Amino acid sequence: MIRLPLLVLLVFNFAKCVTGIYMAESSLGQCFRDISEGYILLFDRSFVDCVRECKRRRRCQTIRYDRGTLICMLYPKSSIPQTSYSGCFQSSREEFKNRYALEGSCEKYHTRCKINETCSLNPTTLEPFCETLDCAERPASPQHAEPLYYVDSKVGSVARFQCKSYVEFPQGRGVAVCTAQGEWNWTEVINCTVPRDCLELFEQHGIHESGPHYISPDNKAVGRAFCDMKKDGGGWTVVQKRNSSDVNFAQKWKEYKDGFGDATGNYWIGNDILHALTMSGNTLRIQLVKYNDSSTYAANYSNFTVGDEASNYTMTFDCFIGGNAVNALESNSKNENGNAKNMAFSTRDRDNDKSEVNSCAGNMKGGWWYNKCTKSNLNGEYCETGQTCMTWTTSDSPWEYPGHKETMISVRRTSSTTDQCDDPAA
């Protein structure tokens, strides 16, 4: 049996892998693992070839060359991490621009070419001309999609895309080809939309069983939420759910901004997602279960909205629209200390309450729309009684702060922003 040298086998295997498709850069070996911004991948090339390929493309600013596998990668940036892998050579355009000429009449003419072109010679007249080499950039990934393999921007390259794992209802396949004109031509389109909320899942996709789903209220940010498809007509997006002490809710600003916990258990969806969910008309539903009581209590509010981070996620609503639970978000007396309406959000590391003495978030061990401080504290401690517990009360007595063993905060879009509000004078 004939034994081929290891180097030859490696080159042969790499060349075979890229016939028709492109692999992920991480699979090319250690030389290319710490960066994914290369736009041209060249196999079975000498180092001189690698430098020349970069020099003829004005867009190329850096090369990496693996001496063991004869693989060359071109990068459009000069500020990429320096490799320390043995046998992997990296050089910037500035370092080699005066070496390895382009040869003949193309040496000066190539400067007229565009960043994705090179100078070639007419085979009959030997006159120089600019020839398209690549599509200048990789194709932009469609919304909520990702490439199947490494995407090269050379003319003739094919880029294939798939929906990301959180997309539940993918449609079509994404295929783009780099044409001889240096433009990506989409031959097949892909639709990877994510439902805006649980109501869309309920109404348009026929999901009527409660459970966790990925949503994207603004078709940009994606979050995972528990969908309550049973209570009060279904289609409720749950933004907070608690039934045990498994998750610590005394979190900092960033954790409340991004969300924490898991939609299958105890969690906070995240203030950015909550803002996006409530940009149009919404009904807020607060659902509670007390200790030593199996009954479910609910409080509903119309036109609930949460501002963006610039507003410190200020919360407001039009009015309390009923339920068998008390209205704990508004003060029922001249004392406004417990009024959470129109308040900014506070956490233990970002104090936006009105208390001049204490940090409400620190003292009440949660993140909430605190005033001075509040009678609602559903992100407080998981405990049976006390002001730091998951309280929901209208009492002014410091001894009457019952905790709750289960809470669920949900929102649902409405066709109108003006639900029936009680007469404030009544």
PDB file of N, CA and C in Angstrom, residues 169 171 193-208 229 235 413:
ATOM      1  N   PHE A 169     -41.619  28.153  13.186  1.00  0.00           N
ATOM      2  CA  PHE A 169     -42.370  27.948  11.944  1.00  0.00           C
ATOM      3  C   PHE A 169     -41.563  28.455  10.742  1.00  0.00           C
ATOM      4  N   GLN A 171     -40.034  28.910   7.006  1.00  0.00           N
ATOM      5  CA  GLN A 171     -40.603  28.792   5.666  1.00  0.00           C
ATOM      6  C   GLN A 171     -39.506  29.014   4.640  1.00  0.00           C
ATOM      7  N   THR A 193     -39.724  34.351  10.469  1.00  0.00           N
ATOM      8  CA  THR A 193     -40.383  35.248  11.409  1.00  0.00           C
ATOM      9  C   THR A 193     -40.636  34.553  12.745  1.00  0.00           C
ATOM     10  N   VAL A 194     -40.595  35.356  13.802  1.00  0.00           N
ATOM     11  CA  VAL A 194     -40.870  34.869  15.154  1.00  0.00           C
ATOM     12  C   VAL A 194     -42.140  35.572  15.628  1.00  0.00           C
ATOM     13  N   PRO A 195     -43.100  34.851  16.201  1.00  0.00           N
ATOM     14  CA  PRO A 195     -44.339  35.490  16.666  1.00  0.00           C
ATOM     15  C   PRO A 195     -44.052  36.650  17.606  1.00  0.00           C
ATOM     16  N   ARG A 196     -44.827  37.711  17.489  1.00  0.00           N
ATOM     17  CA  ARG A 196     -44.580  38.897  18.321  1.00  0.00           C
ATOM     18  C   ARG A 196     -44.934  38.640  19.777  1.00  0.00           C
ATOM     19  N   ASP A 197     -45.923  37.774  20.024  1.00  0.00           N
ATOM     20  CA  ASP A 197     -46.336  37.500  21.399  1.00  0.00           C
ATOM     21  C   ASP A 197     -47.173  36.232  21.425  1.00  0.00           C
ATOM     22  N   CYS A 198     -47.655  35.883  22.602  1.00  0.00           N
ATOM     23  CA  CYS A 198     -48.434  34.651  22.751  1.00  0.00           C
ATOM     24  C   CYS A 198     -49.810  34.756  22.110  1.00  0.00           C
ATOM     25  N   LEU A 199     -50.343  35.964  22.001  1.00  0.00           N
ATOM     26  CA  LEU A 199     -51.634  36.133  21.342  1.00  0.00           C
ATOM     27  C   LEU A 199     -51.536  35.766  19.863  1.00  0.00           C
ATOM     28  N   GLU A 200     -50.423  36.124  19.225  1.00  0.00           N
ATOM     29  CA  GLU A 200     -50.232  35.733  17.819  1.00  0.00           C
ATOM     30  C   GLU A 200     -50.122  34.215  17.693  1.00  0.00           C
ATOM     31  N   LEU A 201     -49.431  33.577  18.612  1.00  0.00           N
ATOM     32  CA  LEU A 201     -49.360  32.116  18.601  1.00  0.00           C
ATOM     33  C   LEU A 201     -50.748  31.504  18.740  1.00  0.00           C
ATOM     34  N   PHE A 202     -51.550  32.095  19.600  1.00  0.00           N
ATOM     35  CA  PHE A 202     -52.904  31.580  19.865  1.00  0.00           C
ATOM     36  C   PHE A 202     -53.805  31.775  18.653  1.00  0.00           C
ATOM     37  N   GLU A 203     -53.798  32.974  18.076  1.00  0.00           N
ATOM     38  CA  GLU A 203     -54.747  33.313  17.020  1.00  0.00           C
ATOM     39  C   GLU A 203     -54.309  32.854  15.630  1.00  0.00           C
ATOM     40  N   GLN A 204     -53.011  32.954  15.316  1.00  0.00           N
ATOM     41  CA  GLN A 204     -52.559  32.689  13.951  1.00  0.00           C
ATOM     42  C   GLN A 204     -51.938  31.305  13.768  1.00  0.00           C
ATOM     43  N   HIS A 205     -51.427  30.721  14.844  1.00  0.00           N
ATOM     44  CA  HIS A 205     -50.758  29.425  14.731  1.00  0.00           C
ATOM     45  C   HIS A 205     -51.504  28.307  15.448  1.00  0.00           C
ATOM     46  N   GLY A 206     -52.619  28.641  16.060  1.00  0.00           N
ATOM     47  CA  GLY A 206     -53.444  27.610  16.677  1.00  0.00           C
ATOM     48  C   GLY A 206     -52.822  26.912  17.865  1.00  0.00           C
ATOM     49  N   ILE A 207     -51.905  27.592  18.577  1.00  0.00           N
ATOM     50  CA  ILE A 207     -51.294  27.016  19.778  1.00  0.00           C
ATOM     51  C   ILE A 207     -52.213  27.310  20.959  1.00  0.00           C
ATOM     52  N   HIS A 208     -52.895  26.291  21.461  1.00  0.00           N
ATOM     53  CA  HIS A 208     -53.858  26.488  22.538  1.00  0.00           C
ATOM     54  C   HIS A 208     -53.469  25.771  23.828  1.00  0.00           C
ATOM     55  N   MET A 229     -52.387  29.931  27.776  1.00  0.00           N
ATOM     56  CA  MET A 229     -53.413  29.796  26.750  1.00  0.00           C
ATOM     57  C   MET A 229     -54.766  29.366  27.320  1.00  0.00           C
ATOM     58  N   GLY A 235     -53.916  33.410  25.221  1.00  0.00           N
ATOM     59  CA  GLY A 235     -53.089  34.376  24.502  1.00  0.00           C
ATOM     60  C   GLY A 235     -52.320  35.331  25.384  1.00  0.00           C
ATOM     61  N   ARG A 413     -52.222  41.880  24.182  1.00  0.00           N
ATOM     62  CA  ARG A 413     -52.617  42.983  23.308  1.00  0.00           C
ATOM     63  C   ARG A 413     -54.136  43.120  23.255  1.00  0.00           C
TER      64      ARG A 413
END
